[in-house]
Amino acid sequence: MLLLAAAFIVAFVLLLYMVSPLISPKSLKLPGAHVVVTGGSSGIGKCIAIECYKQGAFITLIARDENKLLQTKKEIEKYSVNDKQVVLCISVDVSKDYEQVENVLKQAQEKLGPVDMLVNCAGTSITGKFEDIEVNSFERLMAVNYLGSVYPSRAVIATMKERRMGRIVFVSSQAGQLGLFGYTAYSPTKFALRGLAEALQMEVKPYNVYVTVAYPPDTDTPGFAEESKTKPLETKLISETSSVCQAEQVARVIVKDAIQGNFNSSVGSDGYMLSILTSGMSPVTSITEGLQQVVCMGIFRIIGLFYLGSFDSIVRRCMMQREKSESADKNE
């Protein structure tokens, strides 16, 4: 009886793997495609632009710093695969004025054709205790990290639907899957991207347009280095429980998932576990992906509870040490 049940399960899984490609999105071909990357002058955004350029895409880089854009343009052009490829640079703040963002994207499409893939990578981070963070910092992060993705996406979505093809990528963070000490200003902006992505995917899927939400872990970028300078002790200790990834590795995974039309994009075993744990009502790209979530959810929840317990222990320990130090200072 057990052998029969096992054989049935194996046959069922094999059937799912056979049927899965029939319902999965058709991969986007990057050679000759027009890829727009916001926040593309450094970090993950720059590496995504390089990865797409290596595969024959035309690139539009969008960022605020014009000098950094021009330096990045020269670096990307070293990876050309043919002499027709172009790297276009546009200096604009994608979080301030929608009409301006819409106009520059129209200009980019006039020069390089309709946008085939938009990668929303513009973002910034502030760490600190909730009561220590300036109120205007919450507003600024929501503008950059959330509206800075809404505006470019809004500017290209109509054309993608008309053409019945396209990819939109929102670069969130593992802090957009799990709220952590010190990220009360940052995490909500990254959580918001998922809500936007889920609702938008439901709207555009019938038009063969697919949305990807990327959840990179701590990544070795200039932004991460700057963020680390102001991290509270608790945040630093929690961050030490996971390794820091290279931007090139993260970029390769994001590009691969985006062109395949995968909704979730994660890196490493921790990322895979978090994606399963936080899948909730998010869409799946294939039947097998849904099956993996169903099978793994329980055991991953147990592991997740262990992590949460260790994080709480770190926070309590730091609080006790701080109170002990403050008490000693008062007695001196």
CSV table of C-alpha atoms in Angstrom, one decimal:
chain,number,residue,atom,x,y,z
A,1,MET,CA,0.0,0.0,0.0
A,2,LEU,CA,2.8,2.4,0.9
A,3,LEU,CA,4.6,1.6,-2.3
A,4,LEU,CA,1.5,2.3,-4.3
A,5,ALA,CA,1.0,5.6,-2.6
A,6,ALA,CA,4.7,6.5,-3.2
A,7,ALA,CA,4.4,5.5,-6.8
A,8,PHE,CA,1.3,7.7,-7.2
A,9,ILE,CA,3.0,10.7,-5.6
A,10,VAL,CA,6.0,10.3,-7.9
A,11,ALA,CA,3.8,10.0,-11.0
A,12,PHE,CA,1.8,13.1,-9.9
A,13,VAL,CA,5.0,15.1,-9.4
A,14,LEU,CA,6.4,14.0,-12.8
A,15,LEU,CA,3.0,15.0,-14.4
A,16,LEU,CA,3.3,18.4,-12.8
A,17,TYR,CA,6.8,18.9,-14.2
A,18,MET,CA,5.5,17.9,-17.7
A,19,VAL,CA,2.5,20.2,-17.6
A,20,SER,CA,4.3,23.1,-15.9
A,21,PRO,CA,6.1,24.5,-19.0
A,22,LEU,CA,2.8,24.6,-20.9
A,23,ILE,CA,1.3,27.2,-18.5
A,24,SER,CA,4.5,29.1,-17.7
A,25,PRO,CA,5.2,32.4,-19.5
A,26,LYS,CA,7.3,32.3,-22.6
A,27,SER,CA,10.8,33.6,-21.9
A,28,LEU,CA,11.7,37.2,-23.0
A,29,LYS,CA,14.6,37.3,-25.4
A,30,LEU,CA,17.1,39.9,-24.4
A,31,PRO,CA,19.1,40.2,-27.7
A,32,GLY,CA,17.8,43.5,-29.2
A,33,ALA,CA,15.4,44.2,-26.3
A,34,HIS,CA,15.2,47.6,-24.7
A,35,VAL,CA,15.9,47.3,-21.0
A,36,VAL,CA,15.4,50.3,-18.7
A,37,VAL,CA,17.1,50.3,-15.3
A,38,THR,CA,16.4,52.9,-12.7
A,39,GLY,CA,19.1,53.4,-10.0
A,40,GLY,CA,21.4,52.0,-12.6
A,41,SER,CA,24.5,54.0,-11.9
A,42,SER,CA,25.8,51.7,-9.1
A,43,GLY,CA,25.2,48.6,-7.1
A,44,ILE,CA,22.6,46.0,-8.1
A,45,GLY,CA,21.2,48.2,-10.8
A,46,LYS,CA,24.5,48.6,-12.5
A,47,CYS,CA,25.1,44.9,-12.4
A,48,ILE,CA,21.7,44.2,-13.8
A,49,ALA,CA,22.4,46.6,-16.7
A,50,ILE,CA,25.7,44.8,-17.4
A,51,GLU,CA,24.1,41.4,-17.3
A,52,CYS,CA,21.4,42.5,-19.8
A,53,TYR,CA,24.0,44.2,-22.0
A,54,LYS,CA,26.1,41.0,-22.1
A,55,GLN,CA,23.0,39.2,-23.5
A,56,GLY,CA,22.6,41.8,-26.3
A,57,ALA,CA,20.1,44.2,-24.9
A,58,PHE,CA,19.9,48.0,-25.5
A,59,ILE,CA,20.1,49.8,-22.1
A,60,THR,CA,18.6,53.0,-20.7
A,61,LEU,CA,20.2,53.9,-17.4
A,62,ILE,CA,18.3,56.3,-15.1
A,63,ALA,CA,19.7,57.8,-12.0
A,64,ARG,CA,20.2,61.3,-10.4
A,65,ASP,CA,24.0,61.7,-10.6
A,66,GLU,CA,25.0,62.5,-14.2
A,67,ASN,CA,28.7,62.0,-13.6
A,68,LYS,CA,28.2,58.5,-12.2
A,69,LEU,CA,25.9,57.6,-15.0
A,70,LEU,CA,28.5,58.5,-17.6
A,71,GLN,CA,31.2,56.5,-15.8
A,72,THR,CA,28.8,53.5,-15.6
A,73,LYS,CA,28.0,53.9,-19.3
A,74,LYS,CA,31.7,53.5,-20.2
A,75,GLU,CA,32.0,50.5,-17.9
A,76,ILE,CA,28.9,48.8,-19.4
A,77,GLU,CA,30.0,49.4,-23.0
A,78,LYS,CA,33.0,47.2,-22.5
A,79,TYR,CA,30.7,44.2,-22.5
A,80,SER,CA,29.0,44.8,-25.9
A,81,VAL,CA,28.3,41.7,-28.0
A,82,ASN,CA,27.7,43.7,-31.2
A,83,ASP,CA,28.3,47.2,-32.6
A,84,LYS,CA,24.6,48.1,-32.7
A,85,GLN,CA,24.1,48.1,-29.0
A,86,VAL,CA,23.5,51.4,-27.3
A,87,VAL,CA,23.6,52.6,-23.7
A,88,LEU,CA,21.5,55.7,-23.1
A,89,CYS,CA,21.9,57.7,-19.9
A,90,ILE,CA,19.1,59.9,-18.4
A,91,SER,CA,19.6,62.0,-15.2
A,92,VAL,CA,16.3,62.4,-13.4
A,93,ASP,CA,14.9,61.8,-9.9
A,94,VAL,CA,12.2,59.1,-10.5
A,95,SER,CA,10.5,59.9,-7.1
A,96,LYS,CA,9.6,63.6,-7.5
A,97,ASP,CA,7.6,64.4,-10.7
A,98,TYR,CA,5.6,61.8,-12.6
A,99,GLU,CA,5.3,64.0,-15.7
A,100,GLN,CA,9.0,64.4,-15.9
A,101,VAL,CA,9.5,60.7,-15.5
A,102,GLU,CA,6.9,60.0,-18.2
A,103,ASN,CA,8.6,62.5,-20.6
A,104,VAL,CA,12.1,61.1,-20.2
A,105,LEU,CA,10.8,57.5,-20.8
A,106,LYS,CA,9.0,58.7,-23.9
A,107,GLN,CA,12.3,60.1,-25.2
A,108,ALA,CA,14.1,56.9,-24.4
A,109,GLN,CA,11.5,54.9,-26.3
A,110,GLU,CA,11.8,57.2,-29.3
A,111,LYS,CA,15.5,56.5,-29.4
A,112,LEU,CA,15.7,52.8,-28.5
A,113,GLY,CA,12.2,51.5,-29.1
A,114,PRO,CA,9.4,50.4,-26.7
A,115,VAL,CA,10.5,49.2,-23.3
A,116,ASP,CA,10.6,45.4,-23.1
A,117,MET,CA,11.8,45.2,-19.5
A,118,LEU,CA,11.8,47.8,-16.8
A,119,VAL,CA,13.9,47.2,-13.7
A,120,ASN,CA,12.9,49.4,-10.8
A,121,CYS,CA,16.1,49.5,-8.7
A,122,ALA,CA,16.2,53.0,-7.4
A,123,GLY,CA,16.2,53.0,-3.7
A,124,THR,CA,17.8,54.2,-0.5
A,125,SER,CA,17.9,53.1,3.2
A,126,ILE,CA,18.0,54.6,6.6
A,127,THR,CA,18.5,52.5,9.7
A,128,GLY,CA,17.9,53.3,13.4
A,129,LYS,CA,15.4,52.9,16.2
A,130,PHE,CA,11.9,54.0,15.4
A,131,GLU,CA,11.9,56.9,17.9
A,132,ASP,CA,15.3,58.1,16.7
A,133,ILE,CA,14.5,58.4,13.0
A,134,GLU,CA,13.4,61.9,11.8
A,135,VAL,CA,9.7,61.9,10.7
A,136,ASN,CA,10.6,63.4,7.2
A,137,SER,CA,12.9,60.3,6.7
A,138,PHE,CA,9.8,58.1,6.6
A,139,GLU,CA,8.3,60.3,3.9
A,140,ARG,CA,11.5,60.4,1.9
A,141,LEU,CA,12.0,56.7,1.9
A,142,MET,CA,8.4,56.1,0.8
A,143,ALA,CA,8.9,58.5,-2.0
A,144,VAL,CA,12.1,57.0,-3.3
A,145,ASN,CA,11.6,53.3,-2.6
A,146,TYR,CA,7.8,53.1,-3.5
A,147,LEU,CA,6.8,56.1,-5.7
A,148,GLY,CA,10.2,55.8,-7.4
A,149,SER,CA,9.0,52.5,-8.7
A,150,VAL,CA,5.3,53.5,-9.3
A,151,TYR,CA,6.1,56.4,-11.6
A,152,PRO,CA,8.4,54.6,-14.2
A,153,SER,CA,6.0,51.6,-14.2
A,154,ARG,CA,3.0,53.8,-14.7
A,155,ALA,CA,4.8,55.4,-17.7
A,156,VAL,CA,5.5,52.2,-19.6
A,157,ILE,CA,2.6,49.9,-18.7
A,158,ALA,CA,0.1,51.0,-21.3
A,159,THR,CA,2.6,50.4,-24.2
A,160,MET,CA,3.4,47.0,-22.8
A,161,LYS,CA,-0.3,46.0,-22.7
A,162,GLU,CA,-0.8,47.3,-26.2
A,163,ARG,CA,2.2,45.2,-27.5
A,164,ARG,CA,1.1,42.1,-25.4
A,165,MET,CA,4.6,41.7,-24.0
A,166,GLY,CA,6.8,43.1,-21.3
A,167,ARG,CA,8.5,42.6,-18.0
A,168,ILE,CA,8.4,44.9,-14.9
A,169,VAL,CA,10.8,44.2,-12.0
A,170,PHE,CA,10.5,45.6,-8.5
A,171,VAL,CA,13.7,45.2,-6.5
A,172,SER,CA,12.5,44.9,-3.0
A,173,SER,CA,14.6,43.3,-0.2
A,174,GLN,CA,14.5,40.5,2.3
A,175,ALA,CA,13.6,43.4,4.7
A,176,GLY,CA,10.4,43.5,2.5
A,177,GLN,CA,9.6,40.0,3.6
A,178,LEU,CA,10.5,40.2,7.2
A,179,GLY,CA,10.5,43.2,9.5
A,180,LEU,CA,13.7,43.5,11.5
A,181,PHE,CA,15.1,45.7,14.2
A,182,GLY,CA,16.3,49.0,12.9
A,183,TYR,CA,14.3,49.0,9.6
A,184,THR,CA,11.1,50.6,10.7
A,185,ALA,CA,11.5,53.3,8.0
A,186,TYR,CA,12.9,51.0,5.3
A,187,SER,CA,10.9,47.8,5.6
A,188,PRO,CA,7.4,49.2,5.0
A,189,THR,CA,8.6,50.8,1.7
A,190,LYS,CA,9.8,47.4,0.5
A,191,PHE,CA,6.7,45.6,1.8
A,192,ALA,CA,4.6,48.1,-0.2
A,193,LEU,CA,6.3,47.0,-3.5
A,194,ARG,CA,5.0,43.5,-3.0
A,195,GLY,CA,1.4,44.7,-2.6
A,196,LEU,CA,1.8,46.8,-5.8
A,197,ALA,CA,3.3,43.9,-7.7
A,198,GLU,CA,0.6,41.4,-6.7
A,199,ALA,CA,-2.2,43.8,-7.7
A,200,LEU,CA,-0.5,44.8,-10.9
A,201,GLN,CA,0.3,41.2,-11.9
A,202,MET,CA,-3.4,40.4,-11.7
A,203,GLU,CA,-4.2,43.3,-14.0
A,204,VAL,CA,-1.5,42.7,-16.7
A,205,LYS,CA,-1.2,38.9,-16.8
A,206,PRO,CA,-3.9,38.6,-19.5
A,207,TYR,CA,-1.8,40.9,-21.7
A,208,ASN,CA,1.3,38.6,-21.5
A,209,VAL,CA,3.0,41.2,-19.2
A,210,TYR,CA,4.7,39.7,-16.2
A,211,VAL,CA,5.9,41.2,-12.9
A,212,THR,CA,8.8,40.1,-10.8
A,213,VAL,CA,9.5,41.0,-7.2
A,214,ALA,CA,13.2,40.5,-6.3
A,215,TYR,CA,14.2,40.0,-2.6
A,216,PRO,CA,18.0,40.4,-2.5
A,217,PRO,CA,19.7,39.7,0.8
A,218,ASP,CA,22.5,42.0,2.2
A,219,THR,CA,24.5,42.7,-0.9
A,220,ASP,CA,28.0,44.2,-1.2
A,221,THR,CA,27.1,47.6,-2.8
A,222,PRO,CA,28.0,51.3,-2.0
A,223,GLY,CA,24.5,51.7,-0.6
A,224,PHE,CA,25.0,48.8,1.8
A,225,ALA,CA,28.3,50.1,2.9
A,226,GLU,CA,26.8,53.5,3.7
A,227,GLU,CA,23.8,51.9,5.5
A,228,SER,CA,26.2,49.8,7.7
A,229,LYS,CA,27.7,53.0,9.2
A,230,THR,CA,24.5,53.9,11.0
A,231,LYS,CA,23.1,50.4,11.9
A,232,PRO,CA,22.2,49.9,15.6
A,233,LEU,CA,24.1,47.2,17.3
A,234,GLU,CA,21.1,44.9,17.3
A,235,THR,CA,20.7,45.2,13.5
A,236,LYS,CA,24.4,44.5,13.0
A,237,LEU,CA,24.3,41.3,15.1
A,238,ILE,CA,21.1,40.1,13.3
A,239,SER,CA,22.8,40.8,9.9
A,240,GLU,CA,25.8,38.6,11.0
A,241,THR,CA,23.5,35.5,11.0
A,242,SER,CA,23.5,35.6,7.1
A,243,SER,CA,26.3,36.2,4.6
A,244,VAL,CA,26.7,39.2,2.3
A,245,CYS,CA,26.2,38.4,-1.4
A,246,GLN,CA,28.0,39.9,-4.4
A,247,ALA,CA,26.0,42.3,-6.6
A,248,GLU,CA,26.9,40.4,-9.7
A,249,GLN,CA,25.4,37.1,-8.3
A,250,VAL,CA,22.2,38.9,-7.3
A,251,ALA,CA,21.9,40.6,-10.7
A,252,ARG,CA,22.2,37.3,-12.6
A,253,VAL,CA,19.4,35.7,-10.6
A,254,ILE,CA,17.1,38.7,-11.0
A,255,VAL,CA,17.6,38.9,-14.7
A,256,LYS,CA,17.1,35.1,-15.2
A,257,ASP,CA,13.8,35.2,-13.1
A,258,ALA,CA,12.6,38.3,-14.9
A,259,ILE,CA,13.0,37.0,-18.4
A,260,GLN,CA,11.3,33.8,-17.4
A,261,GLY,CA,8.4,35.7,-15.9
A,262,ASN,CA,8.8,34.4,-12.4
A,263,PHE,CA,6.9,36.4,-9.8
A,264,ASN,CA,9.3,35.8,-7.0
A,265,SER,CA,13.1,36.2,-7.3
A,266,SER,CA,15.3,35.1,-4.4
A,267,VAL,CA,19.0,34.3,-3.8
A,268,GLY,CA,20.4,31.4,-1.8
A,269,SER,CA,18.9,29.0,0.6
A,270,ASP,CA,17.7,31.6,3.1
A,271,GLY,CA,16.1,33.5,0.3
A,272,TYR,CA,14.3,30.4,-1.0
A,273,MET,CA,13.0,29.6,2.5
A,274,LEU,CA,11.7,33.2,3.0
A,275,SER,CA,10.0,33.2,-0.4
A,276,ILE,CA,8.2,29.9,0.6
A,277,LEU,CA,7.3,31.2,4.0
A,278,THR,CA,5.9,34.6,2.8
A,279,SER,CA,4.3,33.3,-0.4
A,280,GLY,CA,0.8,33.8,1.1
A,281,MET,CA,-1.6,34.7,-1.8
A,282,SER,CA,1.2,35.7,-4.2
A,283,PRO,CA,0.9,34.3,-7.7
A,284,VAL,CA,2.9,31.3,-8.9
A,285,THR,CA,4.6,30.9,-12.3
A,286,SER,CA,4.1,27.1,-12.4
A,287,ILE,CA,2.3,24.3,-10.8
A,288,THR,CA,5.5,22.9,-9.4
A,289,GLU,CA,6.3,26.2,-7.7
A,290,GLY,CA,2.9,26.0,-5.9
A,291,LEU,CA,3.6,22.4,-5.0
A,292,GLN,CA,6.9,23.3,-3.4
A,293,GLN,CA,5.2,25.9,-1.3
A,294,VAL,CA,2.6,23.5,-0.1
A,295,VAL,CA,5.1,20.8,0.8
A,296,CYS,CA,7.8,23.0,2.4
A,297,MET,CA,5.7,25.6,4.3
A,298,GLY,CA,5.4,23.6,7.5
A,299,ILE,CA,9.0,22.6,8.0
A,300,PHE,CA,10.2,26.1,7.0
A,301,ARG,CA,7.8,27.7,9.5
A,302,ILE,CA,9.6,25.7,12.2
A,303,ILE,CA,13.0,26.9,11.0
A,304,GLY,CA,11.7,30.4,10.8
A,305,LEU,CA,10.4,30.4,14.4
A,306,PHE,CA,13.9,29.4,15.4
A,307,TYR,CA,15.4,32.4,13.6
A,308,LEU,CA,12.8,34.7,15.1
A,309,GLY,CA,13.6,33.4,18.6
A,310,SER,CA,17.3,34.0,18.1
A,311,PHE,CA,16.6,37.5,16.8
A,312,ASP,CA,14.5,38.3,19.9
A,313,SER,CA,17.3,36.9,22.1
A,314,ILE,CA,19.8,39.3,20.4
A,315,VAL,CA,17.5,42.3,21.0
A,316,ARG,CA,16.9,41.4,24.6
A,317,ARG,CA,20.6,40.8,25.3
A,318,CYS,CA,21.5,44.2,23.8
A,319,MET,CA,18.8,45.9,25.8
A,320,MET,CA,20.0,44.4,29.1
A,321,GLN,CA,23.6,45.3,28.3
A,322,ARG,CA,22.6,48.9,27.5
A,323,GLU,CA,20.6,49.3,30.7
A,324,LYS,CA,23.4,47.8,32.7
A,325,SER,CA,25.9,50.3,31.1
A,326,GLU,CA,23.5,53.2,31.7
A,327,SER,CA,23.0,52.1,35.3
A,328,ALA,CA,26.8,51.9,35.9
A,329,ASP,CA,27.3,55.4,34.4
A,330,LYS,CA,24.7,56.9,36.8
A,331,ASN,CA,26.4,55.3,39.8
A,332,GLU,CA,29.8,56.7,39.0
